[in-house]
Amino acid sequence: MKKEIRVIVADVVPRKLPKPDAEKHFAELVRLVETLGGMTVVKVIQKRGRPSGKTFVGTGKAIEIGELARELKCDAVVVNGILKGNQIFELTERIPVVVWDRVDVILRIFAKHARTTAAKLSVKRARLKYDIPKIYRRAATTLFERERGGGVTQRGAGETGIEAEKRHILREIKAIDAKIDRLKTVRENQRANRRRRNLLTVALVGYTNSGKSTLLKSLAKKKNVLVADKLFATLDPRLGNLWLPRIRRKILLADTIGFIENLPPELIAAFRATLEEVREADLLLHIFDASDSRVEIMRKQKVVHKILRDLDAEKKPQILVANKIDLRNFRGNGVKISAATGANLDKLKSAIEQKISSRS
């Protein structure tokens, strides 16, 4: 049995932000830590105008976190932000355990959940891109040292060694890109074959853990779809068929990777092959968790709209789907369903039929 990782989570919030709102900042980060297999031991909130350029949380708070980590026998500190290389270096000078930021945790979850060759390549590419800016100033061992069996980088490392490491990473990225491009060609041929057969594709999009995989399993009657109450359970597109009796037509459903807030562009770019199904789809089902609070629903929908815009897919025909109505009596917009219980799936099918018929 693997030892549970004991984690301190830390965040910087505006000075005037009420404590209940400050706590909400942690909710998603705590879920990410849980998905990784960790346990949040303590939450540290630092109220300041903006994150410190040197240590993100401030020097005094960093020392305090270091003392807490030692006292509580923690394994890691996770900062709810995107750290620069110098900030990681300064924090690890004051904190006796490994320091991760939000993106690092997400990448570790991706690596844990990657099953196919495409997903593993995408995760490795994202990790390499993430490591590049951090090789100039950090105390933590990077992928390059780990692979060659070296130790922790010390201050004063020669520029030649750093540049050699950067070139090594860039060569690896180039090799991975070539493999991903070959896989992309295969998928393009598959989509071209669908178009020849006049098979329309409906892509399921939404914030992570909104129930997309459960919906695919329910609509397509697929037994081999992984359904889990965890973030980023799906990294690869999963496909399934759906027969629409009123218009007597079969369509293809495509489940895609869930979206999340504050993902850097290079991380999205790493999964460009996975997200091709969104760009190429004829219709999008924008699924959201109707059991969330109104504020959370609006926040998550805003994130999804932004990522769709980044993918040049925002203007595609969409159906808004309020999932998990079995957990809450939802009165807002959208086709109200429960993918888990099957409630109102007939209404969703009718909405899909109507949308497709209007395109013909």
mmCIF file of C-alpha atoms in Angstrom:
data_model
loop_
_atom_site.group_PDB
_atom_site.id
_atom_site.type_symbol
_atom_site.label_atom_id
_atom_site.label_comp_id
_atom_site.label_asym_id
_atom_site.label_seq_id
_atom_site.Cartn_x
_atom_site.Cartn_y
_atom_site.Cartn_z
ATOM 1 C CA MET A 1 0.000 0.000 0.000
ATOM 2 C CA LYS A 2 1.427 3.367 -1.049
ATOM 3 C CA LYS A 3 2.079 5.954 1.625
ATOM 4 C CA GLU A 4 -0.311 8.915 1.425
ATOM 5 C CA ILE A 5 1.464 12.166 0.600
ATOM 6 C CA ARG A 6 1.067 14.703 3.413
ATOM 7 C CA VAL A 7 0.655 18.139 1.883
ATOM 8 C CA ILE A 8 0.516 21.770 2.985
ATOM 9 C CA VAL A 9 -1.421 23.942 0.522
ATOM 10 C CA ALA A 10 -0.719 27.660 0.363
ATOM 11 C CA ASP A 11 -2.374 30.559 -1.417
ATOM 12 C CA VAL A 12 -2.070 34.336 -1.712
ATOM 13 C CA VAL A 13 -5.384 36.242 -1.641
ATOM 14 C CA PRO A 14 -6.328 39.957 -1.623
ATOM 15 C CA ARG A 15 -6.146 41.618 1.802
ATOM 16 C CA LYS A 16 -9.869 42.480 1.979
ATOM 17 C CA LEU A 17 -11.133 39.096 0.831
ATOM 18 C CA PRO A 18 -13.436 37.545 3.525
ATOM 19 C CA LYS A 19 -12.170 34.296 5.045
ATOM 20 C CA PRO A 20 -15.035 32.119 3.627
ATOM 21 C CA ASP A 21 -14.172 33.355 0.120
ATOM 22 C CA ALA A 22 -10.470 32.767 0.772
ATOM 23 C CA GLU A 23 -11.298 29.165 1.765
ATOM 24 C CA LYS A 24 -13.090 28.662 -1.560
ATOM 25 C CA HIS A 25 -9.800 29.377 -3.333
ATOM 26 C CA PHE A 26 -8.504 26.132 -1.827
ATOM 27 C CA ALA A 27 -11.402 23.841 -2.711
ATOM 28 C CA GLU A 28 -10.207 22.926 -6.216
ATOM 29 C CA LEU A 29 -6.556 22.688 -5.173
ATOM 30 C CA VAL A 30 -7.474 20.301 -2.354
ATOM 31 C CA ARG A 31 -9.375 18.145 -4.891
ATOM 32 C CA LEU A 32 -6.301 18.132 -7.131
ATOM 33 C CA VAL A 33 -4.126 16.996 -4.213
ATOM 34 C CA GLU A 34 -6.642 14.251 -3.374
ATOM 35 C CA THR A 35 -6.711 13.083 -7.002
ATOM 36 C CA LEU A 36 -2.922 12.831 -6.922
ATOM 37 C CA GLY A 37 -3.180 10.619 -3.833
ATOM 38 C CA GLY A 38 -2.330 13.226 -1.240
ATOM 39 C CA MET A 39 -3.896 14.454 1.980
ATOM 40 C CA THR A 40 -4.101 18.154 2.811
ATOM 41 C CA VAL A 41 -2.749 18.520 6.347
ATOM 42 C CA VAL A 42 -3.056 22.293 6.665
ATOM 43 C CA LYS A 43 -4.096 25.294 4.549
ATOM 44 C CA VAL A 44 -2.024 28.455 4.719
ATOM 45 C CA ILE A 45 -3.587 31.715 3.563
ATOM 46 C CA GLN A 46 -1.404 34.759 3.005
ATOM 47 C CA LYS A 47 -3.251 38.038 2.536
ATOM 48 C CA ARG A 48 -1.264 40.560 0.527
ATOM 49 C CA GLY A 49 -1.764 42.949 -2.373
ATOM 50 C CA ARG A 50 -0.073 40.630 -4.856
ATOM 51 C CA PRO A 51 2.216 37.584 -4.753
ATOM 52 C CA SER A 52 5.840 38.245 -3.855
ATOM 53 C CA GLY A 53 8.140 38.226 -6.876
ATOM 54 C CA LYS A 54 10.750 36.491 -4.746
ATOM 55 C CA THR A 55 8.861 33.767 -2.828
ATOM 56 C CA PHE A 56 5.222 34.182 -3.983
ATOM 57 C CA VAL A 57 3.905 33.921 -0.385
ATOM 58 C CA GLY A 58 6.418 36.335 1.176
ATOM 59 C CA THR A 59 9.702 35.511 2.915
ATOM 60 C CA GLY A 60 8.262 35.412 6.443
ATOM 61 C CA LYS A 61 5.369 33.200 5.415
ATOM 62 C CA ALA A 62 7.736 30.883 3.515
ATOM 63 C CA ILE A 63 9.796 30.401 6.689
ATOM 64 C CA GLU A 64 6.586 29.757 8.646
ATOM 65 C CA ILE A 65 5.490 27.132 6.094
ATOM 66 C CA GLY A 66 8.912 25.496 6.320
ATOM 67 C CA GLU A 67 8.596 25.198 10.114
ATOM 68 C CA LEU A 68 5.073 23.746 9.727
ATOM 69 C CA ALA A 69 6.293 21.200 7.176
ATOM 70 C CA ARG A 70 9.021 20.058 9.549
ATOM 71 C CA GLU A 71 6.724 19.954 12.596
ATOM 72 C CA LEU A 72 3.860 18.127 10.841
ATOM 73 C CA LYS A 73 6.178 15.740 8.955
ATOM 74 C CA CYS A 74 4.825 16.781 5.568
ATOM 75 C CA ASP A 75 6.104 15.523 2.225
ATOM 76 C CA ALA A 76 5.255 18.479 -0.033
ATOM 77 C CA VAL A 77 4.036 22.061 -0.170
ATOM 78 C CA VAL A 78 1.647 22.991 -2.998
ATOM 79 C CA VAL A 79 1.211 26.653 -3.956
ATOM 80 C CA ASN A 80 -2.048 27.649 -5.614
ATOM 81 C CA GLY A 81 -0.442 29.551 -8.459
ATOM 82 C CA ILE A 82 2.136 29.256 -11.222
ATOM 83 C CA LEU A 83 5.628 29.656 -9.788
ATOM 84 C CA LYS A 84 8.611 31.035 -11.644
ATOM 85 C CA GLY A 85 11.974 29.298 -11.477
ATOM 86 C CA ASN A 86 13.462 31.818 -9.030
ATOM 87 C CA GLN A 87 10.409 31.532 -6.744
ATOM 88 C CA ILE A 88 10.764 27.742 -6.550
ATOM 89 C CA PHE A 89 14.460 28.188 -5.790
ATOM 90 C CA GLU A 90 13.807 30.723 -3.009
ATOM 91 C CA LEU A 91 11.013 28.636 -1.490
ATOM 92 C CA THR A 92 13.095 25.453 -1.434
ATOM 93 C CA GLU A 93 15.827 27.400 0.350
ATOM 94 C CA ARG A 94 13.337 27.961 3.203
ATOM 95 C CA ILE A 95 11.128 24.867 3.031
ATOM 96 C CA PRO A 96 12.698 21.448 3.758
ATOM 97 C CA VAL A 97 10.325 19.473 1.489
ATOM 98 C CA VAL A 98 9.527 19.503 -2.230
ATOM 99 C CA VAL A 99 7.593 22.550 -3.480
ATOM 100 C CA TRP A 100 5.060 22.173 -6.303
ATOM 101 C CA ASP A 101 2.798 24.705 -7.948
ATOM 102 C CA ARG A 102 -0.700 24.163 -9.355
ATOM 103 C CA VAL A 103 0.559 23.182 -12.817
ATOM 104 C CA ASP A 104 3.040 20.690 -11.380
ATOM 105 C CA VAL A 105 0.236 18.911 -9.516
ATOM 106 C CA ILE A 106 -1.922 18.805 -12.660
ATOM 107 C CA LEU A 107 0.971 17.381 -14.685
ATOM 108 C CA ARG A 108 1.510 14.674 -12.071
ATOM 109 C CA ILE A 109 -2.187 13.771 -12.257
ATOM 110 C CA PHE A 110 -1.948 13.657 -16.058
ATOM 111 C CA ALA A 111 1.043 11.307 -15.818
ATOM 112 C CA LYS A 112 -0.839 9.111 -13.335
ATOM 113 C CA HIS A 113 -3.920 8.823 -15.571
ATOM 114 C CA ALA A 114 -2.223 8.559 -18.985
ATOM 115 C CA ARG A 115 -2.932 5.154 -20.518
ATOM 116 C CA THR A 116 -2.433 5.412 -24.281
ATOM 117 C CA THR A 117 0.688 6.266 -26.252
ATOM 118 C CA ALA A 118 -0.826 9.588 -27.337
ATOM 119 C CA ALA A 119 -1.668 10.599 -23.765
ATOM 120 C CA LYS A 120 1.767 9.605 -22.442
ATOM 121 C CA LEU A 121 3.514 11.557 -25.209
ATOM 122 C CA SER A 122 1.321 14.603 -24.566
ATOM 123 C CA VAL A 123 2.033 14.511 -20.833
ATOM 124 C CA LYS A 124 5.778 14.135 -21.383
ATOM 125 C CA ARG A 125 5.795 17.060 -23.832
ATOM 126 C CA ALA A 126 3.885 19.243 -21.373
ATOM 127 C CA ARG A 127 6.314 18.343 -18.577
ATOM 128 C CA LEU A 128 9.340 19.188 -20.706
ATOM 129 C CA LYS A 129 7.861 22.546 -21.780
ATOM 130 C CA TYR A 130 7.051 23.286 -18.147
ATOM 131 C CA ASP A 131 10.620 22.488 -17.059
ATOM 132 C CA ILE A 132 12.414 24.768 -19.542
ATOM 133 C CA PRO A 133 11.897 28.149 -17.787
ATOM 134 C CA LYS A 134 12.835 26.587 -14.457
ATOM 135 C CA ILE A 135 16.240 25.167 -15.338
ATOM 136 C CA TYR A 136 18.033 28.473 -14.829
ATOM 137 C CA ARG A 137 17.155 28.908 -11.164
ATOM 138 C CA ARG A 138 15.965 25.996 -9.071
ATOM 139 C CA ALA A 139 17.078 23.605 -6.397
ATOM 140 C CA ALA A 140 14.690 20.773 -7.333
ATOM 141 C CA THR A 141 16.007 18.084 -9.652
ATOM 142 C CA THR A 142 14.683 18.387 -13.199
ATOM 143 C CA LEU A 143 13.807 15.651 -15.613
ATOM 144 C CA PHE A 144 17.249 15.815 -17.227
ATOM 145 C CA GLU A 145 19.119 15.053 -13.981
ATOM 146 C CA ARG A 146 16.615 12.369 -12.979
ATOM 147 C CA GLU A 147 17.086 10.526 -16.249
ATOM 148 C CA ARG A 148 20.865 10.593 -16.026
ATOM 149 C CA GLY A 149 20.810 9.743 -12.299
ATOM 150 C CA GLY A 150 22.333 13.000 -11.054
ATOM 151 C CA GLY A 151 21.702 14.881 -7.854
ATOM 152 C CA VAL A 152 20.224 18.241 -6.957
ATOM 153 C CA THR A 153 21.473 21.200 -8.956
ATOM 154 C CA GLN A 154 23.593 23.558 -6.895
ATOM 155 C CA ARG A 155 23.880 27.304 -7.184
ATOM 156 C CA GLY A 156 26.541 28.505 -9.545
ATOM 157 C CA ALA A 157 25.996 25.797 -12.148
ATOM 158 C CA GLY A 158 27.823 26.720 -15.328
ATOM 159 C CA GLU A 159 25.906 28.359 -18.140
ATOM 160 C CA THR A 160 27.275 25.717 -20.508
ATOM 161 C CA GLY A 161 25.645 22.897 -18.513
ATOM 162 C CA ILE A 162 22.327 24.740 -18.343
ATOM 163 C CA GLU A 163 22.321 25.458 -22.082
ATOM 164 C CA ALA A 164 23.206 21.815 -22.780
ATOM 165 C CA GLU A 165 20.260 20.755 -20.645
ATOM 166 C CA LYS A 166 17.942 23.147 -22.476
ATOM 167 C CA ARG A 167 19.105 21.820 -25.865
ATOM 168 C CA HIS A 168 18.538 18.268 -24.647
ATOM 169 C CA ILE A 169 14.950 19.120 -23.624
ATOM 170 C CA LEU A 170 14.242 20.896 -26.927
ATOM 171 C CA ARG A 171 15.540 17.866 -28.861
ATOM 172 C CA GLU A 172 13.235 15.615 -26.834
ATOM 173 C CA ILE A 173 10.259 17.886 -27.540
ATOM 174 C CA LYS A 174 11.045 17.818 -31.254
ATOM 175 C CA ALA A 175 11.167 14.004 -31.231
ATOM 176 C CA ILE A 176 7.877 13.819 -29.326
ATOM 177 C CA ASP A 177 6.245 16.272 -31.764
ATOM 178 C CA ALA A 178 7.213 14.009 -34.657
ATOM 179 C CA LYS A 179 5.546 11.017 -32.966
ATOM 180 C CA ILE A 180 2.433 13.061 -32.104
ATOM 181 C CA ASP A 181 2.213 14.274 -35.722
ATOM 182 C CA ARG A 182 2.202 10.666 -36.944
ATOM 183 C CA LEU A 183 -0.640 9.851 -34.562
ATOM 184 C CA LYS A 184 -2.422 13.015 -35.700
ATOM 185 C CA THR A 185 -2.272 11.800 -39.314
ATOM 186 C CA VAL A 186 -3.952 8.536 -38.287
ATOM 187 C CA ARG A 187 -6.748 10.446 -36.532
ATOM 188 C CA GLU A 188 -7.176 12.800 -39.497
ATOM 189 C CA ASN A 189 -7.641 9.797 -41.779
ATOM 190 C CA GLN A 190 -10.221 8.386 -39.365
ATOM 191 C CA ARG A 191 -12.147 11.675 -39.355
ATOM 192 C CA ALA A 192 -11.972 11.875 -43.166
ATOM 193 C CA ASN A 193 -13.480 8.382 -43.287
ATOM 194 C CA ARG A 194 -16.314 9.555 -41.007
ATOM 195 C CA ARG A 195 -17.009 12.514 -43.282
ATOM 196 C CA ARG A 196 -17.151 10.225 -46.311
ATOM 197 C CA ARG A 197 -19.762 8.173 -44.452
ATOM 198 C CA ASN A 198 -21.599 11.391 -43.513
ATOM 199 C CA LEU A 199 -21.166 10.508 -39.816
ATOM 200 C CA LEU A 200 -21.605 13.614 -37.669
ATOM 201 C CA THR A 201 -19.546 14.046 -34.488
ATOM 202 C CA VAL A 202 -20.891 15.508 -31.255
ATOM 203 C CA ALA A 203 -18.107 16.415 -28.776
ATOM 204 C CA LEU A 204 -18.710 16.448 -25.026
ATOM 205 C CA VAL A 205 -16.911 19.417 -23.450
ATOM 206 C CA GLY A 206 -16.924 20.885 -19.976
ATOM 207 C CA TYR A 207 -15.054 21.550 -16.778
ATOM 208 C CA THR A 208 -13.259 18.553 -15.311
ATOM 209 C CA ASN A 209 -15.468 16.214 -13.229
ATOM 210 C CA SER A 210 -18.694 17.558 -14.750
ATOM 211 C CA GLY A 211 -19.833 14.038 -15.674
ATOM 212 C CA LYS A 212 -18.902 13.853 -19.365
ATOM 213 C CA SER A 213 -17.645 10.260 -19.213
ATOM 214 C CA THR A 214 -20.756 9.138 -17.323
ATOM 215 C CA LEU A 215 -22.898 10.762 -20.015
ATOM 216 C CA LEU A 216 -20.972 9.035 -22.806
ATOM 217 C CA LYS A 217 -21.396 5.708 -21.037
ATOM 218 C CA SER A 218 -25.155 6.287 -20.591
ATOM 219 C CA LEU A 219 -25.896 7.570 -24.097
ATOM 220 C CA ALA A 220 -23.660 5.188 -26.051
ATOM 221 C CA LYS A 221 -24.276 2.184 -23.770
ATOM 222 C CA LYS A 222 -20.515 1.670 -23.495
ATOM 223 C CA LYS A 223 -19.282 -0.581 -20.692
ATOM 224 C CA ASN A 224 -15.551 0.110 -21.001
ATOM 225 C CA VAL A 225 -15.674 3.856 -20.246
ATOM 226 C CA LEU A 226 -13.773 4.857 -17.101
ATOM 227 C CA VAL A 227 -16.109 6.754 -14.767
ATOM 228 C CA ALA A 228 -14.503 8.149 -11.615
ATOM 229 C CA ASP A 229 -15.231 10.939 -9.148
ATOM 230 C CA LYS A 230 -11.838 12.503 -9.698
ATOM 231 C CA LEU A 231 -10.303 15.288 -11.757
ATOM 232 C CA PHE A 232 -8.879 14.492 -15.215
ATOM 233 C CA ALA A 233 -10.025 10.863 -15.256
ATOM 234 C CA THR A 234 -10.162 11.140 -19.081
ATOM 235 C CA LEU A 235 -7.101 12.248 -21.064
ATOM 236 C CA ASP A 236 -7.824 10.576 -24.414
ATOM 237 C CA PRO A 237 -10.885 11.092 -26.606
ATOM 238 C CA ARG A 238 -13.366 8.250 -26.041
ATOM 239 C CA LEU A 239 -15.792 7.544 -28.874
ATOM 240 C CA GLY A 240 -19.243 5.967 -28.895
ATOM 241 C CA ASN A 241 -22.222 5.661 -31.245
ATOM 242 C CA LEU A 242 -25.691 7.078 -30.603
ATOM 243 C CA TRP A 243 -28.782 6.239 -32.654
ATOM 244 C CA LEU A 244 -31.297 9.083 -33.024
ATOM 245 C CA PRO A 245 -34.646 7.430 -33.906
ATOM 246 C CA ARG A 246 -36.659 10.555 -34.806
ATOM 247 C CA ILE A 247 -34.279 11.565 -37.600
ATOM 248 C CA ARG A 248 -33.160 7.948 -38.195
ATOM 249 C CA ARG A 249 -29.479 8.756 -38.021
ATOM 250 C CA LYS A 250 -26.410 7.453 -36.198
ATOM 251 C CA ILE A 251 -23.941 9.994 -34.771
ATOM 252 C CA LEU A 252 -20.569 9.704 -33.068
ATOM 253 C CA LEU A 253 -20.086 10.965 -29.513
ATOM 254 C CA ALA A 254 -16.582 12.067 -28.464
ATOM 255 C CA ASP A 255 -15.620 12.540 -24.803
ATOM 256 C CA THR A 256 -12.599 14.831 -24.358
ATOM 257 C CA ILE A 257 -10.236 15.948 -21.598
ATOM 258 C CA GLY A 258 -11.887 18.115 -18.951
ATOM 259 C CA PHE A 259 -11.009 21.794 -18.705
ATOM 260 C CA ILE A 260 -9.756 23.605 -15.607
ATOM 261 C CA GLU A 261 -8.916 27.170 -14.623
ATOM 262 C CA ASN A 262 -5.455 28.730 -14.966
ATOM 263 C CA LEU A 263 -4.016 26.248 -17.429
ATOM 264 C CA PRO A 264 -1.056 27.815 -19.255
ATOM 265 C CA PRO A 265 -1.318 27.797 -23.086
ATOM 266 C CA GLU A 266 1.575 25.337 -23.478
ATOM 267 C CA LEU A 267 -0.317 22.788 -21.382
ATOM 268 C CA ILE A 268 -3.370 23.075 -23.631
ATOM 269 C CA ALA A 269 -1.085 22.926 -26.672
ATOM 270 C CA ALA A 270 0.390 19.655 -25.419
ATOM 271 C CA PHE A 271 -3.055 18.081 -25.727
ATOM 272 C CA ARG A 272 -3.776 19.529 -29.138
ATOM 273 C CA ALA A 273 -4.185 16.032 -30.610
ATOM 274 C CA THR A 274 -6.785 15.134 -27.968
ATOM 275 C CA LEU A 275 -8.631 18.420 -28.468
ATOM 276 C CA GLU A 276 -8.830 18.005 -32.258
ATOM 277 C CA GLU A 277 -12.180 16.269 -31.700
ATOM 278 C CA VAL A 278 -13.519 19.546 -30.291
ATOM 279 C CA ARG A 279 -12.264 21.637 -33.209
ATOM 280 C CA GLU A 280 -13.574 19.180 -35.791
ATOM 281 C CA ALA A 281 -16.936 18.418 -34.133
ATOM 282 C CA ASP A 282 -20.250 19.314 -35.783
ATOM 283 C CA LEU A 283 -21.921 20.018 -32.440
ATOM 284 C CA LEU A 284 -20.729 20.584 -28.858
ATOM 285 C CA LEU A 285 -22.501 19.462 -25.701
ATOM 286 C CA HIS A 286 -21.314 21.884 -23.002
ATOM 287 C CA ILE A 287 -21.862 19.880 -19.826
ATOM 288 C CA PHE A 288 -21.724 21.501 -16.387
ATOM 289 C CA ASP A 289 -22.239 20.287 -12.835
ATOM 290 C CA ALA A 290 -25.660 21.594 -11.788
ATOM 291 C CA SER A 291 -24.968 20.637 -8.154
ATOM 292 C CA ASP A 292 -22.376 23.431 -7.918
ATOM 293 C CA SER A 293 -23.269 26.830 -6.509
ATOM 294 C CA ARG A 294 -24.420 29.507 -8.946
ATOM 295 C CA VAL A 295 -21.094 31.331 -8.575
ATOM 296 C CA GLU A 296 -19.107 28.150 -9.258
ATOM 297 C CA ILE A 297 -21.237 27.321 -12.307
ATOM 298 C CA MET A 298 -20.609 30.787 -13.764
ATOM 299 C CA ARG A 299 -16.871 30.581 -13.021
ATOM 300 C CA LYS A 300 -16.480 27.177 -14.638
ATOM 301 C CA GLN A 301 -18.581 28.085 -17.680
ATOM 302 C CA LYS A 302 -16.415 31.170 -18.173
ATOM 303 C CA VAL A 303 -13.297 28.944 -18.164
ATOM 304 C CA VAL A 304 -14.844 26.569 -20.721
ATOM 305 C CA HIS A 305 -15.844 29.471 -23.007
ATOM 306 C CA LYS A 306 -12.303 30.879 -22.835
ATOM 307 C CA ILE A 307 -10.679 27.555 -23.750
ATOM 308 C CA LEU A 308 -13.164 26.998 -26.585
ATOM 309 C CA ARG A 309 -12.268 30.480 -27.825
ATOM 310 C CA ASP A 310 -8.556 29.576 -27.663
ATOM 311 C CA LEU A 311 -9.344 26.465 -29.709
ATOM 312 C CA ASP A 312 -11.318 28.502 -32.299
ATOM 313 C CA ALA A 313 -14.363 26.419 -31.396
ATOM 314 C CA GLU A 314 -16.482 28.940 -29.490
ATOM 315 C CA LYS A 315 -18.783 29.643 -32.450
ATOM 316 C CA LYS A 316 -19.650 26.006 -33.071
ATOM 317 C CA PRO A 317 -23.289 25.009 -32.454
ATOM 318 C CA GLN A 318 -23.716 24.155 -28.771
ATOM 319 C CA ILE A 319 -26.236 22.645 -26.392
ATOM 320 C CA LEU A 320 -25.913 23.593 -22.723
ATOM 321 C CA VAL A 321 -26.420 20.524 -20.513
ATOM 322 C CA ALA A 322 -27.086 20.800 -16.765
ATOM 323 C CA ASN A 323 -25.898 17.461 -15.348
ATOM 324 C CA LYS A 324 -26.285 15.946 -11.845
ATOM 325 C CA ILE A 325 -29.843 17.194 -11.231
ATOM 326 C CA ASP A 326 -30.219 14.139 -8.977
ATOM 327 C CA LEU A 327 -27.991 15.988 -6.492
ATOM 328 C CA ARG A 328 -29.736 19.362 -6.599
ATOM 329 C CA ASN A 329 -33.003 20.899 -7.790
ATOM 330 C CA PHE A 330 -31.516 23.099 -10.515
ATOM 331 C CA ARG A 331 -33.625 25.924 -11.970
ATOM 332 C CA GLY A 332 -31.170 27.590 -14.365
ATOM 333 C CA ASN A 333 -30.617 27.329 -18.121
ATOM 334 C CA GLY A 334 -29.765 24.178 -20.040
ATOM 335 C CA VAL A 335 -31.178 20.739 -20.779
ATOM 336 C CA LYS A 336 -31.512 19.309 -17.257
ATOM 337 C CA ILE A 337 -30.327 15.702 -16.955
ATOM 338 C CA SER A 338 -28.711 13.160 -14.686
ATOM 339 C CA ALA A 339 -26.198 11.043 -16.566
ATOM 340 C CA ALA A 340 -25.890 8.808 -13.491
ATOM 341 C CA THR A 341 -29.607 7.961 -13.175
ATOM 342 C CA GLY A 342 -30.602 8.441 -16.812
ATOM 343 C CA ALA A 343 -33.134 11.168 -15.975
ATOM 344 C CA ASN A 344 -34.195 13.259 -18.998
ATOM 345 C CA LEU A 345 -31.733 11.679 -21.422
ATOM 346 C CA ASP A 346 -34.627 11.424 -23.884
ATOM 347 C CA LYS A 347 -34.948 15.226 -23.726
ATOM 348 C CA LEU A 348 -31.240 15.585 -24.452
ATOM 349 C CA LYS A 349 -31.529 13.241 -27.448
ATOM 350 C CA SER A 350 -34.459 15.327 -28.740
ATOM 351 C CA ALA A 351 -32.392 18.513 -28.358
ATOM 352 C CA ILE A 352 -29.531 16.895 -30.330
ATOM 353 C CA GLU A 353 -31.970 15.751 -33.040
ATOM 354 C CA GLN A 354 -33.453 19.248 -33.296
ATOM 355 C CA LYS A 355 -30.034 20.876 -33.532
ATOM 356 C CA ILE A 356 -28.854 18.460 -36.219
ATOM 357 C CA SER A 357 -32.108 18.802 -38.205
ATOM 358 C CA SER A 358 -31.777 22.596 -38.189
ATOM 359 C CA ARG A 359 -28.335 22.239 -39.829
ATOM 360 C CA SER A 360 -29.622 20.093 -42.687
#
